[in-house]
Coordinates of C-alpha atoms and ligand atoms in Angstrom, one line a residue:
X1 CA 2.0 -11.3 -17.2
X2 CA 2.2 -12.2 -13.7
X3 CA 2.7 -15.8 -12.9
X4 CA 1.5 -15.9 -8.8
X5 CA -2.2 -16.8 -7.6
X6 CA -2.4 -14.4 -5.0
X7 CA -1.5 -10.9 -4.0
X8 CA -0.1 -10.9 -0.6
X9 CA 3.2 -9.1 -0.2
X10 CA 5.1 -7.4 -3.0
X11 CA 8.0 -9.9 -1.1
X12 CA 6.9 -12.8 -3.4
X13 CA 6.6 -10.5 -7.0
X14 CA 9.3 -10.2 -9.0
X15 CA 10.4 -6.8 -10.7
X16 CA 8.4 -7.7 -14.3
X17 CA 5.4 -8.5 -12.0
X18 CA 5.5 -5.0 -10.3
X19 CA 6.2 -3.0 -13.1
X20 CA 3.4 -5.2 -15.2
X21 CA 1.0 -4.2 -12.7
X22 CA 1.8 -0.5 -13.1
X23 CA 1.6 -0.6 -16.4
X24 CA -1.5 -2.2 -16.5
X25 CA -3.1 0.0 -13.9
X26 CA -2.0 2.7 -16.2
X27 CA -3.6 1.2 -19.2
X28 CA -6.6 0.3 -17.8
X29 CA -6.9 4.3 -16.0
X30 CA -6.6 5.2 -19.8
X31 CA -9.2 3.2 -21.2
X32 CA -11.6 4.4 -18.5
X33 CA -11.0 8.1 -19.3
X34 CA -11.6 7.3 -23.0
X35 CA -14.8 5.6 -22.5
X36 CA -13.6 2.6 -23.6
X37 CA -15.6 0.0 -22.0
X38 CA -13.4 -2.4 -20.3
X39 CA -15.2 -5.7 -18.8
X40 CA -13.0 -9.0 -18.6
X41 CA -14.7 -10.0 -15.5
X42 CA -18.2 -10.6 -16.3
X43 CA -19.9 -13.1 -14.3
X44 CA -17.1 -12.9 -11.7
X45 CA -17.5 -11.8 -7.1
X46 CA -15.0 -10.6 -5.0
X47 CA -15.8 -11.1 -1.3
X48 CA -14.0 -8.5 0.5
X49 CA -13.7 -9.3 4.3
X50 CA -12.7 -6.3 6.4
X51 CA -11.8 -6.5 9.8
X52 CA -10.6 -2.6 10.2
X53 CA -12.1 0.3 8.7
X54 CA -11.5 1.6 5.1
X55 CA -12.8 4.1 2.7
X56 CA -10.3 4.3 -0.2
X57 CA -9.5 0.2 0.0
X58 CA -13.0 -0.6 0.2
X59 CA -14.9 2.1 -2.5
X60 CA -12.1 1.6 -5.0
X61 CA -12.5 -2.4 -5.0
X62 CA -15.6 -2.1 -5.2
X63 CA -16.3 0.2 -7.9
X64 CA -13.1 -1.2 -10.0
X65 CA -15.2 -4.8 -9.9
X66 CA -18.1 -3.5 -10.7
X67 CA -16.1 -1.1 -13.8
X68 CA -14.9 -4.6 -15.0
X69 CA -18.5 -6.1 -15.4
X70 CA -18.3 -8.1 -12.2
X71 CA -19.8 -7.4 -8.4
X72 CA -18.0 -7.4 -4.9
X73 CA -19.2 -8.5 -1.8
X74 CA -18.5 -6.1 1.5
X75 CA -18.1 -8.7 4.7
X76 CA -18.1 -7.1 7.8
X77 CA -15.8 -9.2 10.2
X78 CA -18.6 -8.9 12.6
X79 CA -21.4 -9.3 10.8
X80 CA -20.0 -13.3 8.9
X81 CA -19.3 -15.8 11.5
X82 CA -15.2 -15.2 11.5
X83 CA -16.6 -12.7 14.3
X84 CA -18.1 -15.8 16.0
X85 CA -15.1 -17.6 15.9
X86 CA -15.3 -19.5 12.9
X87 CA -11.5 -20.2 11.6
X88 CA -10.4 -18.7 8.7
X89 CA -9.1 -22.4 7.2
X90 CA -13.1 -22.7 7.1
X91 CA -14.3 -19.7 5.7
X92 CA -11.5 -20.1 3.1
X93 CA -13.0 -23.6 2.2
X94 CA -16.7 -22.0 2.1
X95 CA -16.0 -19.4 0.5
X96 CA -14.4 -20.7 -2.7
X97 CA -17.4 -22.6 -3.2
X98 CA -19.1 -19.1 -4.3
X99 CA -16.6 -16.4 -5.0
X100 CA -14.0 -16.1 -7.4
X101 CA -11.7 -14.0 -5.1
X102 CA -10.8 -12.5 -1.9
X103 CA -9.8 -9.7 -0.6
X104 CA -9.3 -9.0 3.5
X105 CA -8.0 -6.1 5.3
X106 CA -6.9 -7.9 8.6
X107 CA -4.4 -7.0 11.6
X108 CA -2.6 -10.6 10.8
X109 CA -0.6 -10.9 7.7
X110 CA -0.8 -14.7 9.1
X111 CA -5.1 -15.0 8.3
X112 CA -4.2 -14.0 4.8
X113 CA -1.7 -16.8 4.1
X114 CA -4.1 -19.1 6.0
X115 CA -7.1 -18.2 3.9
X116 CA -4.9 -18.6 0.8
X117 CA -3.6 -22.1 1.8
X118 CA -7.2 -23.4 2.4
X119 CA -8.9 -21.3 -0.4
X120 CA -8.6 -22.5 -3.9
X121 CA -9.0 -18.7 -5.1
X122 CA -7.1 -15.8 -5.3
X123 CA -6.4 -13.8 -2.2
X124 CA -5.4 -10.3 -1.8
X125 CA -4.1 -7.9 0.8
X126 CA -6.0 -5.4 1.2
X127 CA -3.6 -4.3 4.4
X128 CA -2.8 -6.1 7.0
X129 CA -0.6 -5.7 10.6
X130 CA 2.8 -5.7 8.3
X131 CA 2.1 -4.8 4.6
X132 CA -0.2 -2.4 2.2
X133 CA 0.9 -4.0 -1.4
X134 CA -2.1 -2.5 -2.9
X135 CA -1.3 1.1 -2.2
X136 CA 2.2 0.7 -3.3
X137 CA 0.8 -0.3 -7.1
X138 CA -1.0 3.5 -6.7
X139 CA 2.1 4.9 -5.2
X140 CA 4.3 3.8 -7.7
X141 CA 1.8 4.4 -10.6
X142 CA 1.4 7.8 -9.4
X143 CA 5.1 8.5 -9.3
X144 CA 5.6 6.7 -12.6
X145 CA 3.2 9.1 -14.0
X146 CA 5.1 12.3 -12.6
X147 CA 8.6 11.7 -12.8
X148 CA 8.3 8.8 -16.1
X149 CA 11.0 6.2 -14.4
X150 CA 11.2 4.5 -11.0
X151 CA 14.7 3.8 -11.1
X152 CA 17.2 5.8 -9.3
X153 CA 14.7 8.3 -7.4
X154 CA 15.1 8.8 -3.9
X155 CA 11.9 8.2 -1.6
X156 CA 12.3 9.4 2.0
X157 CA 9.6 7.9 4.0
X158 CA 9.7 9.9 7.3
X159 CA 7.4 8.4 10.7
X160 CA 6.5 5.1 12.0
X161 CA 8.5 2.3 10.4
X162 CA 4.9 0.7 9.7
X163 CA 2.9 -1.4 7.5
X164 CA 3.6 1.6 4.8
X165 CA 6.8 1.5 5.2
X166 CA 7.8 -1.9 5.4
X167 CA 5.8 -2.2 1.3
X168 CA 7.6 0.7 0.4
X169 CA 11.1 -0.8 1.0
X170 CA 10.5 -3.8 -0.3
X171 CA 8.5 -2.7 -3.9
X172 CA 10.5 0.5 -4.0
X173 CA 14.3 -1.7 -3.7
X174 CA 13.0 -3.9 -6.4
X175 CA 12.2 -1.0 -9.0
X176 CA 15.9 0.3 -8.2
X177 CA 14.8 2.9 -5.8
X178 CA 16.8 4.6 -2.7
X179 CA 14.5 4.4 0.2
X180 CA 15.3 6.1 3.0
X181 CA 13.2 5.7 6.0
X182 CA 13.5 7.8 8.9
X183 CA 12.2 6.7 12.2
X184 CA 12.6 7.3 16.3
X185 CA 14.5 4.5 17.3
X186 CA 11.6 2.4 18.8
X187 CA 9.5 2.8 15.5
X188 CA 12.3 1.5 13.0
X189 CA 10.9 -1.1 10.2
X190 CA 11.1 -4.6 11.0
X191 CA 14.7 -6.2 11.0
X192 CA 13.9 -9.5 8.4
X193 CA 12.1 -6.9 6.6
X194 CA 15.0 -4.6 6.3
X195 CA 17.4 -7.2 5.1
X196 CA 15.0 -8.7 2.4
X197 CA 14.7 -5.3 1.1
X198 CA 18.5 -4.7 1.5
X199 CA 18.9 -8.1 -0.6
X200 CA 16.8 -7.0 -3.2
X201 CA 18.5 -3.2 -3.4
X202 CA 21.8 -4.9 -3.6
X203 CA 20.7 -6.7 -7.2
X204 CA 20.1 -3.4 -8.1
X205 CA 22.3 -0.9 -7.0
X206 CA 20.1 0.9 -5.2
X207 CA 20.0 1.6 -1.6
X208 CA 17.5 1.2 1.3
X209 CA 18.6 2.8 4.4
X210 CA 17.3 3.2 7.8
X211 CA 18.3 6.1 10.3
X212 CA 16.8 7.9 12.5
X213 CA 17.8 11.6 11.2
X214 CA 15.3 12.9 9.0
X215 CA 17.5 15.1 7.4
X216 CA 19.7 12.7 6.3
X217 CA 16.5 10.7 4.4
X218 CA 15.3 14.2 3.0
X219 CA 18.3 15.8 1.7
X220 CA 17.6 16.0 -2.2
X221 CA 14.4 13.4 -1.9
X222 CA 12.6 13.1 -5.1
X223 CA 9.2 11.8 -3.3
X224 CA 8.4 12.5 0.1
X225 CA 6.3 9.8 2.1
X226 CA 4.7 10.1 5.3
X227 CA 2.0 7.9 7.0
X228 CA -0.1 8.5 10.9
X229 CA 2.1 8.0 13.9
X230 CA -1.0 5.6 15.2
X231 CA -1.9 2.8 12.3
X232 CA -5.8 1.4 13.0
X233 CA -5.4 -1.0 16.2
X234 CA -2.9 1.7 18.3
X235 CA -5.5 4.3 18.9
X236 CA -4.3 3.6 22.7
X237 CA -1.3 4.4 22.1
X238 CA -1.7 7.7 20.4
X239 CA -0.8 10.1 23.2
X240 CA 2.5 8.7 23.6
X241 CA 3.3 8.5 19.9
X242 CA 2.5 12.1 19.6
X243 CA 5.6 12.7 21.8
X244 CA 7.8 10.3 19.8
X245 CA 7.4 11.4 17.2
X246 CA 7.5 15.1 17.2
X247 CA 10.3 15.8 15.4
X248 CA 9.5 13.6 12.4
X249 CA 6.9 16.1 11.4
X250 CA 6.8 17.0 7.6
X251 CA 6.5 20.8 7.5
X252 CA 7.3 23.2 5.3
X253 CA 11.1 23.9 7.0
X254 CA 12.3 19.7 6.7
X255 CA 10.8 20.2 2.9
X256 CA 12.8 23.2 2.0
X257 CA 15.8 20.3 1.9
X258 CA 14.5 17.9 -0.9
X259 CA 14.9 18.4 -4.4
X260 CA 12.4 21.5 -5.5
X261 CA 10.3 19.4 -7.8
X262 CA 9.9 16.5 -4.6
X263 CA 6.8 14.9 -4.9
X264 CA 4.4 14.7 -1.3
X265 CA 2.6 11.3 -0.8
X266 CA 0.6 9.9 1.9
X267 CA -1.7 6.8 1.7
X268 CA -4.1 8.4 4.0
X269 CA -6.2 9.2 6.0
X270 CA -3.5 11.9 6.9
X271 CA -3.9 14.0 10.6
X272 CA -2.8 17.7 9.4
X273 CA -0.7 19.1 12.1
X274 CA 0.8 15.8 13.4
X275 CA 3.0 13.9 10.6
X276 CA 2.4 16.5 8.0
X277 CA 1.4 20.0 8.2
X278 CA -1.5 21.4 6.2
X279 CA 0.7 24.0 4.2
X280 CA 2.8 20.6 3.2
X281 CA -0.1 18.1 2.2
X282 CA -2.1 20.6 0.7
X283 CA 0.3 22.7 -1.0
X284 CA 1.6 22.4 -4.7
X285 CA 4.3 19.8 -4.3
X286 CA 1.8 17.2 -3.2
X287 CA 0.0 14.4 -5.1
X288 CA -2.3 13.0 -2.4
X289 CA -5.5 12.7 -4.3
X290 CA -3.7 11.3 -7.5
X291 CA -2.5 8.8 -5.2
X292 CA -6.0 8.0 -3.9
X293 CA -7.5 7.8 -7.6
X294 CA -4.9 5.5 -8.6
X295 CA -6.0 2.9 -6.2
X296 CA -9.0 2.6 -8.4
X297 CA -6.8 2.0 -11.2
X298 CA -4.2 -0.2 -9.2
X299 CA -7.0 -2.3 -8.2
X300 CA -8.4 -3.2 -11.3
X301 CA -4.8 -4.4 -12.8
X302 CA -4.8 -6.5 -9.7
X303 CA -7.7 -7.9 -10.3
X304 CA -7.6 -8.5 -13.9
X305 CA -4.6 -9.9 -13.6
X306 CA -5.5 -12.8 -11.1
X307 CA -8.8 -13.2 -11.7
X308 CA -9.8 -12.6 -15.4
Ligands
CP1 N1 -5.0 4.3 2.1 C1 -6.0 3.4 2.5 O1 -5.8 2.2 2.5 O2 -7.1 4.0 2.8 P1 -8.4 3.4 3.5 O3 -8.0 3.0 4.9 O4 -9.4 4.4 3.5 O5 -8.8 2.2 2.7
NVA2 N1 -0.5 2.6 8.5 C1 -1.9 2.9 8.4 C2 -2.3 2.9 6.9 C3 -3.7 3.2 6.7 C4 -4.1 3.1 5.2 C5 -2.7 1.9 9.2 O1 -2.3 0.7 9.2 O2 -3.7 2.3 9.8

């Protein structure tokens, strides 16, 4: 069971909560493979408000809602009036009136927790400027289903200290992990981030560091993690990033130094031949597309579990 209305950082979900939702995401990926209809949200909508672009986020919502007998909206930012200028306090107000739940992919971690104080439904992240909770149920469901524990493996997140990361951390030092993220020195993870994760790590005995050496995150790695140098909203930025960030490349040399049975994730969408090469993501090793079904699976606990 979880016992929190809304899904907005993996900060506020205890350890039972995570590793519920895994669980459940793996039940419920069973139960589909079986045939074995599944529907405990008849009746219900999901409005899902996107102000970025999406394919995975958006498909898998809405096919998971529609698996578990109910129907999702898709909201444009620009086509609702939030892309007029109406606030979000009163689209959260308005749209509780019709939907059971919420889900927005913004570039403010601050509109989520505005639509979930005036909303009396469920909210959920489907990314924002700081966190991607979502993905890290798939993530973790995916390396649960490789490696069959959590505990004790050692992720090495190489790149931008982004979004990605910063859910990574904070799931992975919960679970027990090692998370080592390696970043150029202007693209480490948020401080208060860091430490909340370092907090957590410390109840476990696990260990989240943060350096700027990538062979010091990769040496023996169970999971490798990489994510684009340039999240949505620092397209402008790109050219310069590229040069920042060429040496945190995932090829097939830095690879040779993890453990031989390492695991190669990536959220996507993934540019082949800047933070991984194509030999890397599309070689034997790497779990990508697992990953990328598992969201459909991760989805549906999500939603089952606040909105059924
Ligand atoms: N990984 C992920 O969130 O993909 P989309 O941007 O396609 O939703
Ligand atoms: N860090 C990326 C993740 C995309 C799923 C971004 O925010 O664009």
């Amino acid at each position: 069971m979880i016992n929190k209305k809304h899904f907005l950082t993996l900060a506020d979900y205890t350890k039972e909560e995570i590793e519920y939702l895994i669980m459940l995401g793996i039940e419920i990926k069973q139960k589909l493979k079986q045939g074995i209809p599944y529907q405990p949200l008849q009746g219900k909508t999901l409005g899902m408000i996107f102000e970025k672009s999406s394919t995975r986020t958006r498909v898998s919502f809405e096919v998971g809602m529609l698996q578990l007998g109910g129907h999702a909206l898709f909201l444009n930012k620009n086509d609702i009036q939030i892309g007029r200028g109406e606030t979000i306090s009163d689209t959260a107000k308005v749209l509780s009136r019709y939907l059971d739940g919420i889900m927005m992919r913004t570039d403010d971690q601050k509109k989520l927790e505005e639509l979930a104080k005036n909303g009396s439904i469920p909210i959920i992240n489907g990314l924002s400027d700081i966190y991607h909770p979502t993905q890290v149920i798939a993530d973790f469901m995916t390396i649960y289903e490789n490696k069959g524990t959590l505990k004790g493996l050692k992720l090495a997140f190489i790149g931008d200290g982004n979004n990605m990361a910063h859910s990574l951390m904070i799931a992975g030092a919960k679970l027990g992990m090692n998370v080592y993220i390696a970043a150029p020195k202007a693209y480490e993870p948020m401080e208060e981030i860091v430490e909340l994760a370092k907090a957590e790590a410390v109840k476990q005995n696990s260990k989240i560091v943060i350096t700027n050496d990538t062979e010091e995150a990769i040496e023996q790695a169970d999971i490798i993690y990489t994510d684009v140098w340039a999240s949505m909203g620092q397209e402008e930025e790109t050219a310069i990033r590229l040069n920042h960030f060429k040496d945190y490349q995932v090829n097939s040399v830095l690879v040779e130094q993890a453990k031989k049975d390492y695991l190669f994730m990536h959220c996507l969408p993934a540019h082949r031949g800047e933070e991984v090469t194509a030999e890397v993501i599309d070689g034997p090793n790497s779990v990508v597309f697992d990953e990328a079904e598992n969201r459909l699976h991760a989805h549906k606990a999500i939603l089952v579990a606040l909105m059924a």
